[in-house]
Each structure stands twice: as C-alpha cells, then as structure tokens.
Amino acid sequence: SLLKTVLHSSNHLKLHLNILLLYRWALGVLIYFMLRNELPFGSWRESELDIFAKVAGGQFLVPDGLSPAVSDLLSKVKKKQK
C-alpha cells in the first residue's frame, strides 16, 4: 500500500542520514588526528567509559594554533545533530 511505501521510504531516508552523519563525524576525527597526531576525545591511556562519555556528550574543543579554515571545518564537523 501507499502508506507502507511512504513509511519504508522515510525509514530508509533516516538510515542514510544517520550514515552520512557518522561519516562526517569520522572525517572530523581523522582530520583532527592527522593534524594533531592525537585523538580528539582522549588518549588510549584513558578508560573507555571516559572516552565514550566525552564522545556522547560532544565534549570536544578545537585546539589553538590551527588555521582559521581548519578551525572552522572542525567546528562544523563536530556539531551535534538533533
């Protein structure tokens, strides 16, 4: 029926949007690591729960010393989506 098709399409679209957000987040982490040679949410020395809490809470500061363009890019990539 039409309703099933619309609901399926809506769920399919949500899945693709979530995947795109995940890719955007991963790209931000990769850019940060390539520029700073460290992970943006903590080091391997921290507990996994502490790192997870930082990731889930969006606790990430753009470090000083980066070009304005890179700082702007990282700020946009790290934005939490509603």
Short mmCIF file of N, CA and C in Angstrom, two decimals:
data_model
loop_
_atom_site.label_atom_id
_atom_site.label_comp_id
_atom_site.label_asym_id
_atom_site.label_seq_id
_atom_site.Cartn_x
_atom_site.Cartn_y
_atom_site.Cartn_z
N SER A 1 0.83 -1.18 0.00
CA SER A 1 0.00 0.00 0.00
C SER A 1 0.88 1.24 0.00
N LEU A 2 0.27 2.35 -0.25
CA LEU A 2 0.99 3.63 -0.31
C LEU A 2 1.57 3.99 1.04
N LEU A 3 0.82 3.73 2.12
CA LEU A 3 1.31 4.05 3.46
C LEU A 3 2.58 3.27 3.79
N LYS A 4 2.62 1.99 3.46
CA LYS A 4 3.82 1.18 3.71
C LYS A 4 5.00 1.70 2.91
N THR A 5 4.75 2.11 1.68
CA THR A 5 5.82 2.64 0.83
C THR A 5 6.37 3.93 1.41
N VAL A 6 5.49 4.81 1.87
CA VAL A 6 5.92 6.08 2.45
C VAL A 6 6.70 5.84 3.74
N LEU A 7 6.21 4.96 4.60
CA LEU A 7 6.91 4.66 5.85
C LEU A 7 8.27 4.01 5.58
N HIS A 8 8.32 3.11 4.62
CA HIS A 8 9.59 2.47 4.26
C HIS A 8 10.57 3.51 3.74
N SER A 9 10.10 4.40 2.89
CA SER A 9 10.96 5.44 2.33
C SER A 9 11.48 6.36 3.43
N SER A 10 10.62 6.70 4.39
CA SER A 10 11.00 7.56 5.49
C SER A 10 12.08 6.90 6.34
N ASN A 11 11.89 5.64 6.69
CA ASN A 11 12.90 4.92 7.48
C ASN A 11 14.20 4.76 6.72
N HIS A 12 14.10 4.53 5.42
CA HIS A 12 15.29 4.39 4.58
C HIS A 12 16.06 5.71 4.55
N LEU A 13 15.35 6.82 4.45
CA LEU A 13 15.99 8.13 4.43
C LEU A 13 16.67 8.42 5.76
N LYS A 14 16.01 8.09 6.88
CA LYS A 14 16.63 8.30 8.20
C LYS A 14 17.92 7.50 8.33
N LEU A 15 17.91 6.28 7.85
CA LEU A 15 19.11 5.45 7.91
C LEU A 15 20.25 6.09 7.13
N HIS A 16 19.97 6.57 5.93
CA HIS A 16 21.02 7.19 5.12
C HIS A 16 21.52 8.48 5.75
N LEU A 17 20.64 9.26 6.35
CA LEU A 17 21.08 10.48 7.01
C LEU A 17 21.98 10.17 8.20
N ASN A 18 21.63 9.14 8.96
CA ASN A 18 22.48 8.75 10.09
C ASN A 18 23.85 8.26 9.62
N ILE A 19 23.87 7.55 8.52
CA ILE A 19 25.15 7.09 7.97
C ILE A 19 26.00 8.28 7.53
N LEU A 20 25.36 9.26 6.90
CA LEU A 20 26.10 10.46 6.47
C LEU A 20 26.66 11.21 7.68
N LEU A 21 25.89 11.31 8.75
CA LEU A 21 26.37 11.97 9.96
C LEU A 21 27.54 11.21 10.58
N LEU A 22 27.47 9.90 10.54
CA LEU A 22 28.57 9.08 11.05
C LEU A 22 29.84 9.31 10.23
N TYR A 23 29.69 9.34 8.91
CA TYR A 23 30.85 9.59 8.05
C TYR A 23 31.44 10.97 8.31
N ARG A 24 30.57 11.96 8.51
CA ARG A 24 31.04 13.32 8.77
C ARG A 24 31.82 13.35 10.08
N TRP A 25 31.30 12.67 11.11
CA TRP A 25 31.97 12.61 12.40
C TRP A 25 33.32 11.92 12.26
N ALA A 26 33.35 10.80 11.57
CA ALA A 26 34.60 10.05 11.39
C ALA A 26 35.63 10.88 10.62
N LEU A 27 35.17 11.64 9.63
CA LEU A 27 36.07 12.51 8.88
C LEU A 27 36.68 13.56 9.80
N GLY A 28 35.88 14.12 10.68
CA GLY A 28 36.40 15.10 11.63
C GLY A 28 37.45 14.51 12.55
N VAL A 29 37.21 13.30 13.03
CA VAL A 29 38.19 12.63 13.90
C VAL A 29 39.48 12.37 13.11
N LEU A 30 39.36 11.93 11.88
CA LEU A 30 40.53 11.66 11.06
C LEU A 30 41.33 12.94 10.77
N ILE A 31 40.65 14.02 10.43
CA ILE A 31 41.33 15.29 10.18
C ILE A 31 42.07 15.75 11.43
N TYR A 32 41.38 15.68 12.56
CA TYR A 32 41.99 16.08 13.83
C TYR A 32 43.25 15.25 14.09
N PHE A 33 43.14 13.94 13.93
CA PHE A 33 44.29 13.06 14.19
C PHE A 33 45.45 13.37 13.24
N MET A 34 45.15 13.62 11.99
CA MET A 34 46.22 13.91 11.02
C MET A 34 46.92 15.23 11.35
N LEU A 35 46.19 16.19 11.87
CA LEU A 35 46.79 17.49 12.18
C LEU A 35 47.51 17.52 13.53
N ARG A 36 46.98 16.80 14.51
CA ARG A 36 47.50 16.89 15.87
C ARG A 36 48.25 15.65 16.34
N ASN A 37 48.13 14.56 15.60
CA ASN A 37 48.76 13.29 15.98
C ASN A 37 48.27 12.80 17.34
N GLU A 38 47.02 13.09 17.63
CA GLU A 38 46.37 12.61 18.84
C GLU A 38 44.87 12.56 18.58
N LEU A 39 44.17 11.78 19.37
CA LEU A 39 42.73 11.66 19.18
C LEU A 39 42.00 12.82 19.84
N PRO A 40 40.89 13.26 19.28
CA PRO A 40 40.22 14.45 19.81
C PRO A 40 39.49 14.22 21.14
N PHE A 41 39.18 13.00 21.49
CA PHE A 41 38.39 12.74 22.69
C PHE A 41 39.19 12.09 23.80
N GLY A 42 40.47 12.02 23.68
CA GLY A 42 41.29 11.43 24.74
C GLY A 42 42.32 10.48 24.16
N SER A 43 43.15 10.00 25.03
CA SER A 43 44.22 9.10 24.59
C SER A 43 43.88 7.67 24.97
N TRP A 44 44.69 6.77 24.51
CA TRP A 44 44.49 5.36 24.81
C TRP A 44 44.71 5.07 26.29
N ARG A 45 45.30 6.02 27.00
CA ARG A 45 45.55 5.82 28.43
C ARG A 45 44.30 6.02 29.28
N GLU A 46 43.29 6.70 28.73
CA GLU A 46 42.05 6.95 29.47
C GLU A 46 41.15 5.72 29.40
N SER A 47 40.24 5.64 30.34
CA SER A 47 39.32 4.50 30.32
C SER A 47 38.34 4.65 29.16
N GLU A 48 37.89 3.52 28.67
CA GLU A 48 36.95 3.54 27.54
C GLU A 48 35.66 4.26 27.92
N LEU A 49 35.22 4.13 29.15
CA LEU A 49 33.99 4.79 29.58
C LEU A 49 34.14 6.31 29.59
N ASP A 50 35.31 6.80 30.01
CA ASP A 50 35.54 8.24 29.99
C ASP A 50 35.53 8.77 28.56
N ILE A 51 36.17 8.05 27.66
CA ILE A 51 36.20 8.47 26.26
C ILE A 51 34.80 8.42 25.67
N PHE A 52 34.05 7.36 25.96
CA PHE A 52 32.68 7.25 25.45
C PHE A 52 31.82 8.41 25.96
N ALA A 53 31.98 8.77 27.24
CA ALA A 53 31.21 9.89 27.80
C ALA A 53 31.53 11.19 27.08
N LYS A 54 32.81 11.39 26.75
CA LYS A 54 33.19 12.60 26.02
C LYS A 54 32.59 12.61 24.61
N VAL A 55 32.64 11.47 23.94
CA VAL A 55 32.09 11.38 22.59
C VAL A 55 30.58 11.61 22.62
N ALA A 56 29.89 10.92 23.53
CA ALA A 56 28.43 11.04 23.60
C ALA A 56 28.00 12.44 24.00
N GLY A 57 28.80 13.09 24.84
CA GLY A 57 28.46 14.44 25.27
C GLY A 57 28.95 15.53 24.33
N GLY A 58 29.67 15.14 23.30
CA GLY A 58 30.19 16.13 22.35
C GLY A 58 31.26 17.02 22.96
N GLN A 59 31.95 16.51 23.97
CA GLN A 59 33.00 17.28 24.63
C GLN A 59 34.25 17.29 23.76
N PHE A 60 34.36 18.33 22.99
CA PHE A 60 35.48 18.43 22.06
C PHE A 60 35.78 19.89 21.84
N LEU A 61 37.00 20.30 22.08
CA LEU A 61 37.40 21.68 21.85
C LEU A 61 38.36 21.72 20.67
N VAL A 62 38.15 22.68 19.81
CA VAL A 62 39.07 22.88 18.70
C VAL A 62 40.34 23.50 19.29
N PRO A 63 41.48 22.86 19.09
CA PRO A 63 42.72 23.35 19.70
C PRO A 63 43.20 24.65 19.07
N ASP A 64 43.95 25.40 19.84
CA ASP A 64 44.57 26.62 19.34
C ASP A 64 45.69 26.26 18.38
N GLY A 65 46.07 27.21 17.56
CA GLY A 65 47.21 27.02 16.67
C GLY A 65 46.87 26.47 15.30
N LEU A 66 45.59 26.24 15.03
CA LEU A 66 45.19 25.77 13.71
C LEU A 66 44.77 26.97 12.87
N SER A 67 44.84 26.82 11.59
CA SER A 67 44.42 27.91 10.71
C SER A 67 42.93 28.17 10.91
N PRO A 68 42.47 29.38 10.62
CA PRO A 68 41.04 29.68 10.76
C PRO A 68 40.16 28.75 9.92
N ALA A 69 40.62 28.38 8.74
CA ALA A 69 39.83 27.50 7.88
C ALA A 69 39.68 26.11 8.50
N VAL A 70 40.76 25.57 9.06
CA VAL A 70 40.70 24.25 9.69
C VAL A 70 39.85 24.31 10.96
N SER A 71 40.02 25.36 11.75
CA SER A 71 39.21 25.51 12.96
C SER A 71 37.73 25.57 12.61
N ASP A 72 37.40 26.30 11.55
CA ASP A 72 36.01 26.40 11.11
C ASP A 72 35.49 25.04 10.66
N LEU A 73 36.29 24.32 9.90
CA LEU A 73 35.89 22.99 9.42
C LEU A 73 35.64 22.04 10.59
N LEU A 74 36.56 22.00 11.54
CA LEU A 74 36.39 21.10 12.69
C LEU A 74 35.18 21.50 13.54
N SER A 75 34.93 22.79 13.66
CA SER A 75 33.76 23.24 14.41
C SER A 75 32.47 22.78 13.75
N LYS A 76 32.44 22.82 12.44
CA LYS A 76 31.24 22.41 11.71
C LYS A 76 31.06 20.89 11.76
N VAL A 77 32.15 20.17 11.68
CA VAL A 77 32.07 18.71 11.66
C VAL A 77 31.63 18.16 13.01
N LYS A 78 32.02 18.82 14.08
CA LYS A 78 31.73 18.29 15.42
C LYS A 78 30.35 18.65 15.92
N LYS A 79 29.61 19.50 15.22
CA LYS A 79 28.29 19.90 15.69
C LYS A 79 27.39 18.70 15.88
N LYS A 80 26.70 18.69 17.02
CA LYS A 80 25.75 17.63 17.29
C LYS A 80 24.48 17.88 16.48
N GLN A 81 23.94 16.83 15.95
CA GLN A 81 22.68 16.93 15.20
C GLN A 81 21.53 16.59 16.11
N LYS A 82 20.41 17.25 15.91
CA LYS A 82 19.22 17.00 16.73
C LYS A 82 18.35 15.96 16.11
#
